[in-house]
PDB file of C-alpha atoms in Angstrom:
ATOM      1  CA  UNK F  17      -9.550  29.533  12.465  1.00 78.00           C
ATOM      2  CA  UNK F  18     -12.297  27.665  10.434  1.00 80.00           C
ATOM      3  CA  UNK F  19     -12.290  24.521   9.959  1.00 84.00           C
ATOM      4  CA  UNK F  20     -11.836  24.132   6.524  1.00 79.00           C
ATOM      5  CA  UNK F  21      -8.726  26.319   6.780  1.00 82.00           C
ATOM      6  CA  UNK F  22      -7.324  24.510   9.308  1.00 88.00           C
ATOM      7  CA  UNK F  23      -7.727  21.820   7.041  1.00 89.00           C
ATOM      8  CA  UNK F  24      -6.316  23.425   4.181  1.00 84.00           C
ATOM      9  CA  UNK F  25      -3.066  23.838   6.311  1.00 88.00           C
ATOM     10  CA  UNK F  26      -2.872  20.249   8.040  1.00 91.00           C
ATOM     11  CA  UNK F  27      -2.937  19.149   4.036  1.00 87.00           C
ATOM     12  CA  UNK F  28      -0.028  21.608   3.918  1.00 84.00           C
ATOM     13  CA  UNK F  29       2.061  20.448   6.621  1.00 88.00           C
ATOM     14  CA  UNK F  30       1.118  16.929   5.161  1.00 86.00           C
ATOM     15  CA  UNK F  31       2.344  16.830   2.013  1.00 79.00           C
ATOM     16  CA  UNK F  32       5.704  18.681   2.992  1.00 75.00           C
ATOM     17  CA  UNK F  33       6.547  16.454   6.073  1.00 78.00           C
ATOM     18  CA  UNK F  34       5.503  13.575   4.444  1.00 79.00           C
ATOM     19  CA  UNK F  35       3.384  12.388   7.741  1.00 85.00           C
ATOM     20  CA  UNK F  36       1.580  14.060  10.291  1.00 90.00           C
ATOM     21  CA  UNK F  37       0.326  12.943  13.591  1.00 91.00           C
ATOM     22  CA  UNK F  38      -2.840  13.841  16.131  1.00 93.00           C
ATOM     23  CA  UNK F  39      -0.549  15.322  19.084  1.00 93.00           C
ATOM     24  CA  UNK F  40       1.349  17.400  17.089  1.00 92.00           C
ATOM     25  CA  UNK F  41      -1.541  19.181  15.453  1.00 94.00           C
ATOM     26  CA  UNK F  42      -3.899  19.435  18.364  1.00 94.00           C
ATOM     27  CA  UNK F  43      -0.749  21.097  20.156  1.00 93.00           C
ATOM     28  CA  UNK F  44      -0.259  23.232  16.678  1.00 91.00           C
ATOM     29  CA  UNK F  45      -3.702  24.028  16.268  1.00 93.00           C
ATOM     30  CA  UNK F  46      -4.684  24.467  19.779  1.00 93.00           C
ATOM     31  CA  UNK F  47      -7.705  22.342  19.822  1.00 94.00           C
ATOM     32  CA  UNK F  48      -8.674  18.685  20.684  1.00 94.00           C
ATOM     33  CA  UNK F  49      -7.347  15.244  19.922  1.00 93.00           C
ATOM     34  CA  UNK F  50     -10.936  14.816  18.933  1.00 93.00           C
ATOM     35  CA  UNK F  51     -11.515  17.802  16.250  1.00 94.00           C
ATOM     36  CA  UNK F  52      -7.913  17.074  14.485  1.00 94.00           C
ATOM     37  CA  UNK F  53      -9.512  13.130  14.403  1.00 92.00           C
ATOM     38  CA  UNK F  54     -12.352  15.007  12.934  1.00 92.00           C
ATOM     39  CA  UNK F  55     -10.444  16.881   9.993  1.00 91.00           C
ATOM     40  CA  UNK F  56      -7.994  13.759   9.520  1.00 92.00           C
ATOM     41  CA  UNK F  57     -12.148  11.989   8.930  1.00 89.00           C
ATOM     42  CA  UNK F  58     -12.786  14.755   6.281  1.00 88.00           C
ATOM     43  CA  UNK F  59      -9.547  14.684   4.399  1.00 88.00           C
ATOM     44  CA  UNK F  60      -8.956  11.621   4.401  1.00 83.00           C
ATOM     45  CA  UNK F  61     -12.708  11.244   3.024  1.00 81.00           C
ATOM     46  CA  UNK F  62     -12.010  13.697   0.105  1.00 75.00           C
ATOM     47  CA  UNK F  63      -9.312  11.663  -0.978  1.00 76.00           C
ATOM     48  CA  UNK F  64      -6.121  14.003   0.129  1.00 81.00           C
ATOM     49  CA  UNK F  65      -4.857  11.899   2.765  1.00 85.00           C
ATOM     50  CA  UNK F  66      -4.810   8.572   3.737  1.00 82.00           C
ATOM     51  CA  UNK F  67      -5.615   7.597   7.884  1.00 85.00           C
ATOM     52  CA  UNK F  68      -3.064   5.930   9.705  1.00 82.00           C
ATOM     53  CA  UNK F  69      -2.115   4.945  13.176  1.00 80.00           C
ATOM     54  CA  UNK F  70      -2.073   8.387  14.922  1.00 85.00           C
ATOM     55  CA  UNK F  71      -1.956  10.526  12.168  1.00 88.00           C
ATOM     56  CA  UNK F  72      -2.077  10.557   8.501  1.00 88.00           C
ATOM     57  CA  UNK F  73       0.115  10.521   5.342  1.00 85.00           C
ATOM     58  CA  UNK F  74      -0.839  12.185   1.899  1.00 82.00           C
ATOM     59  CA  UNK F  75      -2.479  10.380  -0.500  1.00 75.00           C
ATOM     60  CA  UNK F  76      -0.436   8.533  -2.635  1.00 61.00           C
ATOM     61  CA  UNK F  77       2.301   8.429  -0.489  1.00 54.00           C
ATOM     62  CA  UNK F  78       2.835   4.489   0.328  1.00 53.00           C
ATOM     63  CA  UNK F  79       6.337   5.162  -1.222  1.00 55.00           C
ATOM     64  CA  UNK F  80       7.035   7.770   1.584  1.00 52.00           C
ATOM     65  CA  UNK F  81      10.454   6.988   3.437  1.00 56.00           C
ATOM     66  CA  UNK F  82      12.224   9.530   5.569  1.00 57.00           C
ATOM     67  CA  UNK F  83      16.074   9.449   5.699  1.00 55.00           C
ATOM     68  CA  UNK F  84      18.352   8.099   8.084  1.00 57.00           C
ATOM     69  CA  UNK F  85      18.796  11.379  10.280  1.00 55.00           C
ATOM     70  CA  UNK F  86      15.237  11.593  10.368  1.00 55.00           C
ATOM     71  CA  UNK F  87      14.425   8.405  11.170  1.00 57.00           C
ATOM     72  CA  UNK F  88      17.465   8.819  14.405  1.00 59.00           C
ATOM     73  CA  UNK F  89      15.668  11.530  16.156  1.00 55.00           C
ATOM     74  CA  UNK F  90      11.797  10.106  16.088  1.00 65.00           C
ATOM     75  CA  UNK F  91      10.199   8.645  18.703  1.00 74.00           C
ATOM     76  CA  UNK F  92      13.915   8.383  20.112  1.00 83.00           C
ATOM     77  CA  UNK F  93      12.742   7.437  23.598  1.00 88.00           C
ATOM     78  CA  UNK F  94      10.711   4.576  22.665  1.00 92.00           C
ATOM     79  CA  UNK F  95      13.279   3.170  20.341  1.00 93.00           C
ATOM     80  CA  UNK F  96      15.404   3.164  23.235  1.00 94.00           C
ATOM     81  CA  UNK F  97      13.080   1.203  25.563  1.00 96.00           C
ATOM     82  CA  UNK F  98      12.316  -1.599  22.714  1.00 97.00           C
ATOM     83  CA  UNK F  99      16.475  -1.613  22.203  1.00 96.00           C
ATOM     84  CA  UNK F 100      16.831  -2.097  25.904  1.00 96.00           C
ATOM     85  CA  UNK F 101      14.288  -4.699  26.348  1.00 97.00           C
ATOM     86  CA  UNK F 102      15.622  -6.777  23.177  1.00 97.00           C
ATOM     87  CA  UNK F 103      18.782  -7.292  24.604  1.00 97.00           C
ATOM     88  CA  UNK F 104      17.495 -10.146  26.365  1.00 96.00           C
ATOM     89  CA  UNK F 105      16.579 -11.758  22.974  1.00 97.00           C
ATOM     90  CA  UNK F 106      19.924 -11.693  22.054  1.00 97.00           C
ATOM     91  CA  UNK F 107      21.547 -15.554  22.084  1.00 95.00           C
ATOM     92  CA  UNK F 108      24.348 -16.047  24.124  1.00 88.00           C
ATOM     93  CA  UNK F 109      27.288 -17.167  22.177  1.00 91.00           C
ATOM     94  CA  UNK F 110      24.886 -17.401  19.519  1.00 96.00           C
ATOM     95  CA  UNK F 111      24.473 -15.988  15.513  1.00 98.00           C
ATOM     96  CA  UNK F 112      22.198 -13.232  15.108  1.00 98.00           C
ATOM     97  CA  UNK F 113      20.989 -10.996  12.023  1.00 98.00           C
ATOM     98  CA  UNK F 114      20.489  -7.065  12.324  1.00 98.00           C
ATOM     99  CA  UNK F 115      18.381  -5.462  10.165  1.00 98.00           C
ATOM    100  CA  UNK F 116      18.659  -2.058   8.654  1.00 96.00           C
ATOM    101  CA  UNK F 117      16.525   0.171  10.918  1.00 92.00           C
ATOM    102  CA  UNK F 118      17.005   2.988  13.794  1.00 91.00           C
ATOM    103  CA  UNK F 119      15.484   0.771  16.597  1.00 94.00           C
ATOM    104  CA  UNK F 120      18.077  -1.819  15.440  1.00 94.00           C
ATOM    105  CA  UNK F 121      20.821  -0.059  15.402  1.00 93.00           C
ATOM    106  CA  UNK F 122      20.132   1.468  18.627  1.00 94.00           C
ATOM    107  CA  UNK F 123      19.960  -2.723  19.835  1.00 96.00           C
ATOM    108  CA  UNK F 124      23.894  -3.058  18.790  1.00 94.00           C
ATOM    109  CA  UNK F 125      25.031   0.411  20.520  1.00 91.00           C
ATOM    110  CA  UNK F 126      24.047  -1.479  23.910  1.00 91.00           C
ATOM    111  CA  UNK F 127      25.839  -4.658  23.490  1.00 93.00           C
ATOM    112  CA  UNK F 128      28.067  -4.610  26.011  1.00 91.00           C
ATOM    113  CA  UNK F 129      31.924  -5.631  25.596  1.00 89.00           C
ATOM    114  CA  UNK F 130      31.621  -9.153  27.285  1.00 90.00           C
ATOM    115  CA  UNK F 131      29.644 -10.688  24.652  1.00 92.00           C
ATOM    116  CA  UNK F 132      30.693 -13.171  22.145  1.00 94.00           C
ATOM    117  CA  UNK F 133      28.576 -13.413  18.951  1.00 95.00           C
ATOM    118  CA  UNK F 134      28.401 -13.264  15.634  1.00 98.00           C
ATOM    119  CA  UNK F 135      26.812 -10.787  14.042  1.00 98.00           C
ATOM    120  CA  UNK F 136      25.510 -11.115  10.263  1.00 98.00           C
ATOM    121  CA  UNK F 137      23.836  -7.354   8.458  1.00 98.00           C
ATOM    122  CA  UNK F 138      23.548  -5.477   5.376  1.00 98.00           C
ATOM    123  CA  UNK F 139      23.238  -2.437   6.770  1.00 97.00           C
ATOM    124  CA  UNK F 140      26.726  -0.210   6.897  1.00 96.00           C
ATOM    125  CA  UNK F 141      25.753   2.319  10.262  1.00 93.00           C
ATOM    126  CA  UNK F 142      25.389  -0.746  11.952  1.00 96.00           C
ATOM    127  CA  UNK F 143      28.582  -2.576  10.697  1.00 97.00           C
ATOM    128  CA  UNK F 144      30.605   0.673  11.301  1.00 94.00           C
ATOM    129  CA  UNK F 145      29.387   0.407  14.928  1.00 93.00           C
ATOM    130  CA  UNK F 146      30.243  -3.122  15.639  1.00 95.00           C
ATOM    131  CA  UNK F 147      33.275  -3.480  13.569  1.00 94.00           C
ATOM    132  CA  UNK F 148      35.547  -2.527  16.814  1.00 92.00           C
ATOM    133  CA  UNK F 149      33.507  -4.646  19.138  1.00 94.00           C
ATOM    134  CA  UNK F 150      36.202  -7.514  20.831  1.00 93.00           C
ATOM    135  CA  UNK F 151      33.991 -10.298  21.023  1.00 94.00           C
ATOM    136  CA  UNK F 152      31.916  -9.780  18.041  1.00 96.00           C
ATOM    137  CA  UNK F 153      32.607 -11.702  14.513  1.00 97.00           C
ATOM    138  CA  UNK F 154      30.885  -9.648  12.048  1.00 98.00           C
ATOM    139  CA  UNK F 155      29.688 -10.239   8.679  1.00 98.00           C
ATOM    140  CA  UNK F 156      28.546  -7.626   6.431  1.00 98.00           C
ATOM    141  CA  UNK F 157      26.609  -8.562   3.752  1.00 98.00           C
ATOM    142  CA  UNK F 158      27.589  -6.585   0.263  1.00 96.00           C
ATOM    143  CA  UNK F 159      25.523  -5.430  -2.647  1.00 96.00           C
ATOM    144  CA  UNK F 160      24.608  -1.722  -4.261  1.00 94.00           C
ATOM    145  CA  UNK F 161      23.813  -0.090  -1.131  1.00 94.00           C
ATOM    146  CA  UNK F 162      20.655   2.135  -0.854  1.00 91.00           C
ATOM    147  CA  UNK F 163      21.525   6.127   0.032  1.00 84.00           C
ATOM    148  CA  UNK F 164      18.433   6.259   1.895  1.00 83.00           C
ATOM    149  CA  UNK F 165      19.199   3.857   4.636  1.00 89.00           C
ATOM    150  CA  UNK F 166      22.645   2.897   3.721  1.00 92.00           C
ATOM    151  CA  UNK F 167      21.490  -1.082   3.074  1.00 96.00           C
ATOM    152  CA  UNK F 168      22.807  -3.550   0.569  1.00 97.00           C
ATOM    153  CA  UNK F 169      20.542  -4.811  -1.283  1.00 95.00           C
ATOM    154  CA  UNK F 170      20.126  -6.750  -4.801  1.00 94.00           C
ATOM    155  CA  UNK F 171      21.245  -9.998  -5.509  1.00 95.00           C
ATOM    156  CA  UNK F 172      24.400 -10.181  -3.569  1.00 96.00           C
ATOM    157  CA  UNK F 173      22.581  -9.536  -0.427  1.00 97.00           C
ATOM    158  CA  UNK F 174      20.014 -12.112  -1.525  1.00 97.00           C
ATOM    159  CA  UNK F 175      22.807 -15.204  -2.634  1.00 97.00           C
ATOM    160  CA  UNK F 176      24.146 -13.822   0.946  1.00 97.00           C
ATOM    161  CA  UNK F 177      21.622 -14.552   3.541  1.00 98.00           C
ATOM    162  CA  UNK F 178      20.325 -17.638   1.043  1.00 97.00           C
ATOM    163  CA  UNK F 179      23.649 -19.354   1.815  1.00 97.00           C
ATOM    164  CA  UNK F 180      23.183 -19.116   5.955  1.00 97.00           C
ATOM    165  CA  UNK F 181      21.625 -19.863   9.043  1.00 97.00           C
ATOM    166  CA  UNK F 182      21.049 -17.484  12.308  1.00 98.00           C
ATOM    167  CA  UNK F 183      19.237 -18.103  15.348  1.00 98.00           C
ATOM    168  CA  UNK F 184      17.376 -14.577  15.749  1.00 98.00           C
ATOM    169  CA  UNK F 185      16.855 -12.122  13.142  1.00 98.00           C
ATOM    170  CA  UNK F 186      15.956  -8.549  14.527  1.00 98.00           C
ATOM    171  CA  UNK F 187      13.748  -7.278  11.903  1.00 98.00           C
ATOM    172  CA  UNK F 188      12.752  -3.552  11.266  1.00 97.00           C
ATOM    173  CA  UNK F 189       9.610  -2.879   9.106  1.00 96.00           C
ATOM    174  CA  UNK F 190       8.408   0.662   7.851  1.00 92.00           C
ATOM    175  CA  UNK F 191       4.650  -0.597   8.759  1.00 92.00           C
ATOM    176  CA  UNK F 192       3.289  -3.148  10.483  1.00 94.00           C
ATOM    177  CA  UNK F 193      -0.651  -4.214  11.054  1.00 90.00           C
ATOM    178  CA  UNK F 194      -2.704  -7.405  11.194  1.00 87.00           C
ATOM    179  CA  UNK F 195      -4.405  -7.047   7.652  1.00 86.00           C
ATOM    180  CA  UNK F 196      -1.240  -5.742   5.899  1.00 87.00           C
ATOM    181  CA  UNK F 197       1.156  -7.011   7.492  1.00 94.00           C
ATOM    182  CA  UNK F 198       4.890  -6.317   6.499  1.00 96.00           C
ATOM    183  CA  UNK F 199       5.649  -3.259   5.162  1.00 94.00           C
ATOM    184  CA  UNK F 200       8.422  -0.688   3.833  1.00 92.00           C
ATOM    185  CA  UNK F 201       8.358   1.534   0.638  1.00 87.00           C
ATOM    186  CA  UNK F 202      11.266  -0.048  -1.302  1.00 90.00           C
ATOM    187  CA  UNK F 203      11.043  -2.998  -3.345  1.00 91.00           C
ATOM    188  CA  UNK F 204      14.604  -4.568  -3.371  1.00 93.00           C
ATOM    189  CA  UNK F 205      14.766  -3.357   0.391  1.00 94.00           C
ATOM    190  CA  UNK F 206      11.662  -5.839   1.318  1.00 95.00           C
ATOM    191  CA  UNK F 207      13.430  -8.988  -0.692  1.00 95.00           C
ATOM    192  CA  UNK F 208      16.405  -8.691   1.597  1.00 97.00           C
ATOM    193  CA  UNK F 209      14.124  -8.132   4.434  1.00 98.00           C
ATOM    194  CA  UNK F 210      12.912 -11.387   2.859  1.00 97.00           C
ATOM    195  CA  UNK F 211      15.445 -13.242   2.350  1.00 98.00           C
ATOM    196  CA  UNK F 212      16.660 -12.304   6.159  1.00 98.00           C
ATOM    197  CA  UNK F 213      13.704 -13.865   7.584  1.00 98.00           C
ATOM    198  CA  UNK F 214      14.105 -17.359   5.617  1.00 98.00           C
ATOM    199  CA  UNK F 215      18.217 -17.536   6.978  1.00 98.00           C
ATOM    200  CA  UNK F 216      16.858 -17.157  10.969  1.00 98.00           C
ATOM    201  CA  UNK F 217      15.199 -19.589  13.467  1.00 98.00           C
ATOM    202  CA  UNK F 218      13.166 -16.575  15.286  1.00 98.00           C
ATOM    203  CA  UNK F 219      12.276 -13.568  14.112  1.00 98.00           C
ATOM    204  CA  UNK F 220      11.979 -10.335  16.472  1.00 98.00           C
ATOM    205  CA  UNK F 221      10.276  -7.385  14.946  1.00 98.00           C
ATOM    206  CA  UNK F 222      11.648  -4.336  16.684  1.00 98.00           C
ATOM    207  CA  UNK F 223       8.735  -1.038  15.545  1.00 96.00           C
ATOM    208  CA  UNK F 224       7.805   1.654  18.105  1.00 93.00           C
ATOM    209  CA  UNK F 225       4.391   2.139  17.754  1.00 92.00           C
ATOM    210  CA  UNK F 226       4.005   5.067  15.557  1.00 87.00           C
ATOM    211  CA  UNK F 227       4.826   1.970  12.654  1.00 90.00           C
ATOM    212  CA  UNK F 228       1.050   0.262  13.714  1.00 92.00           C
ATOM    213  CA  UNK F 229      -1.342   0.906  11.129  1.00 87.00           C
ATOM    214  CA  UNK F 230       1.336   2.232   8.411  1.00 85.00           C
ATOM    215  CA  UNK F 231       1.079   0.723   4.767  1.00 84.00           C
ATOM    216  CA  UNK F 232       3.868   1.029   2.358  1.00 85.00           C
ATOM    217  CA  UNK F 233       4.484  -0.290  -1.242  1.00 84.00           C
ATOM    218  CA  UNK F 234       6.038  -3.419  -0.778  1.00 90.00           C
ATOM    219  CA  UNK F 235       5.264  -6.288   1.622  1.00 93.00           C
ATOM    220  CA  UNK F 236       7.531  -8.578   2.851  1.00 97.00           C
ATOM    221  CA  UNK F 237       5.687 -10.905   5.259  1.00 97.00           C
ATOM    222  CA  UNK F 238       3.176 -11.266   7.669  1.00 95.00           C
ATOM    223  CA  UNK F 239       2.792 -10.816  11.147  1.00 95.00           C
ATOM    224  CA  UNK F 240       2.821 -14.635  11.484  1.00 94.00           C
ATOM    225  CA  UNK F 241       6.040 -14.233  10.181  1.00 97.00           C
ATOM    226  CA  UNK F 242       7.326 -12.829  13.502  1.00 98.00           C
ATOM    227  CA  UNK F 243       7.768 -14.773  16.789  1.00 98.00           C
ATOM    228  CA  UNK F 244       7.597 -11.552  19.049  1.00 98.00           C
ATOM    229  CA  UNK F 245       7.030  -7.750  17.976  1.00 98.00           C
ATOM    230  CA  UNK F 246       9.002  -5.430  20.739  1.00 98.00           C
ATOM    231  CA  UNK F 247       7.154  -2.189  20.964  1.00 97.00           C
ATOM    232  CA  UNK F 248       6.302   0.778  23.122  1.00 95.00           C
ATOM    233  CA  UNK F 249       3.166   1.207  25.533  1.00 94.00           C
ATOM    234  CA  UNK F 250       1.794   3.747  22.574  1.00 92.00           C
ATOM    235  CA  UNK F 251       0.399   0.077  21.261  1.00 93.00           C
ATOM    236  CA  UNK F 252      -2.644   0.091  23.234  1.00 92.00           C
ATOM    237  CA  UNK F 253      -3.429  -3.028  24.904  1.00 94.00           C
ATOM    238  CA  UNK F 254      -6.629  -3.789  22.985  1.00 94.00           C
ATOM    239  CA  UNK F 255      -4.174  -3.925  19.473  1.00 93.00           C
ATOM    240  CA  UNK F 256      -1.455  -5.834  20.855  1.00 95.00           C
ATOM    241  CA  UNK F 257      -4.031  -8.497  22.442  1.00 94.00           C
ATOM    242  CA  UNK F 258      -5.463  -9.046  18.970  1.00 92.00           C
ATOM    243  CA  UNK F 259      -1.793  -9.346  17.223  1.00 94.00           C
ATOM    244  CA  UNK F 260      -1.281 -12.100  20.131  1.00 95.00           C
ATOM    245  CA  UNK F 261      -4.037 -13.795  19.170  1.00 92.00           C
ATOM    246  CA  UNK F 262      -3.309 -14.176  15.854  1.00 88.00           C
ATOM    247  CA  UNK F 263      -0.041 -15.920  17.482  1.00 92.00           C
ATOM    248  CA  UNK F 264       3.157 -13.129  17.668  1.00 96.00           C
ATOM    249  CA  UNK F 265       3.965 -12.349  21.393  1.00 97.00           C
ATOM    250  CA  UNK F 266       4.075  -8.903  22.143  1.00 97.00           C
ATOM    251  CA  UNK F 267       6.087  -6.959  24.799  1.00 97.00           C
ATOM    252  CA  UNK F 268       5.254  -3.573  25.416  1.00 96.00           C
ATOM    253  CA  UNK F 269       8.508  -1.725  27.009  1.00 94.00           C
TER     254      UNK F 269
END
């Protein structure tokens, strides 16, 4: 195959999937890391797609936002490393927000049945999972809930997490990267997100790394916003030495 049909068809597989990434299309293709970098260079040159972190996304698409089922199976083992290593951010006794997000709700499936908490979220998977925990007091924050990742949002939500205090929030973001910083396609979704962050004393971005690099529509904060970004070793070490720099702790699990 030429190259410029090869092209042709990673545009393809682009604008139907939404995303593609480097592995994938080396293994697809059967060439090198190195020539799909190389076509991912031309597209994205041309204008059809835009370059992000290990892949690429059509161009145009910062609204892009796969669905909840989707979003369950990808990168699945990484998301269940971060879950596994933010358990030991979670506060004894304490109040903590969960955020709508796969990684997140993968975080409340291991809670085990001797804690005591309380639990404050907006997202309805993740209330449904908890609600039958013994020593959890949950909260679920109303408002018209979002089909795409079954969130409240709107101004309930917002009068919601205005009116309380938590001492960890664990935050999931569409995109994350040092000159964007906070990102997710939906517009209401990021003023909860928002709002979420002002109600909590810490802040614990959960992302596996396929998320560094991505830029969506709407920001919601900064990576000075978060005290510590849980990720997988895909972050290479050079990236998540600069984000430390710039003052968020990083743990790779």
């Amino acid at each position: 195959m030429y190259a410029p049909e090869r092209q042709q068809e990673i545009l393809r597989l682009a604008r139907d999937s939404g995303r593609v990434d480097v592995v994938s299309l080396a293994e697809e293709f059967q060439v090198t890391a190195e020539t799909i970098r190389r076509d991912l260079k031309t597209l994205d040159r041309a204008g059809l797609v835009r370059r992000v972190h290990g892949g690429a996304i059509p161009a145009g698409r910062l609204d892009f936002e796969p669905d909840l089922a989707e979003r369950e199976t990808t990168a699945a083992d990484e998301k269940d490393r971060i879950a596994r290593a933010a358990l030991a951010e979670v506060p004894a006794d304490g109040t903590m927000i969960v955020d709508a997000g796969s990684t997140a709700a993968r975080l409340t499936g291991s809670l085990t049945a001797d804690l005591s908490l309380t639990v404050v979220t907006h997202c309805l998977p993740i209330a449904a999972r908890l609600a039958d925990h013994p020593g959890i007091q949950l909260h679920l924050v109303g408002g018209r809930v979002r089909h795409r990742t079954r969130a409240a949002v709107d101004a309930w939500a917002l009068r919601a997490y205005a009116e309380i205090r938590a001492d960890v929030l664990f935050l999931a973001a569409n995109g994350f990267s040092a000159e964007h910083g906070l990102t997710t396609p939906d517009l209401a979704e990021a003023a909860v997100k928002r709002a979420a962050m002002a109600a909590a004393r810490r802040v614990v971005l959960l992302a596996d790394s396929s998320k560094h690099g991505q830029e969506h529509f709407a920001r919601f904060g900064g990576l000075d916003d978060v005290d510590l970004l849980i990720t997988d070793t895909g972050l290479s070490p050079q990236d998540a030495a600069a984000i430390e720099n710039a003052g968020t702790e990083v743990v790779r699990a």
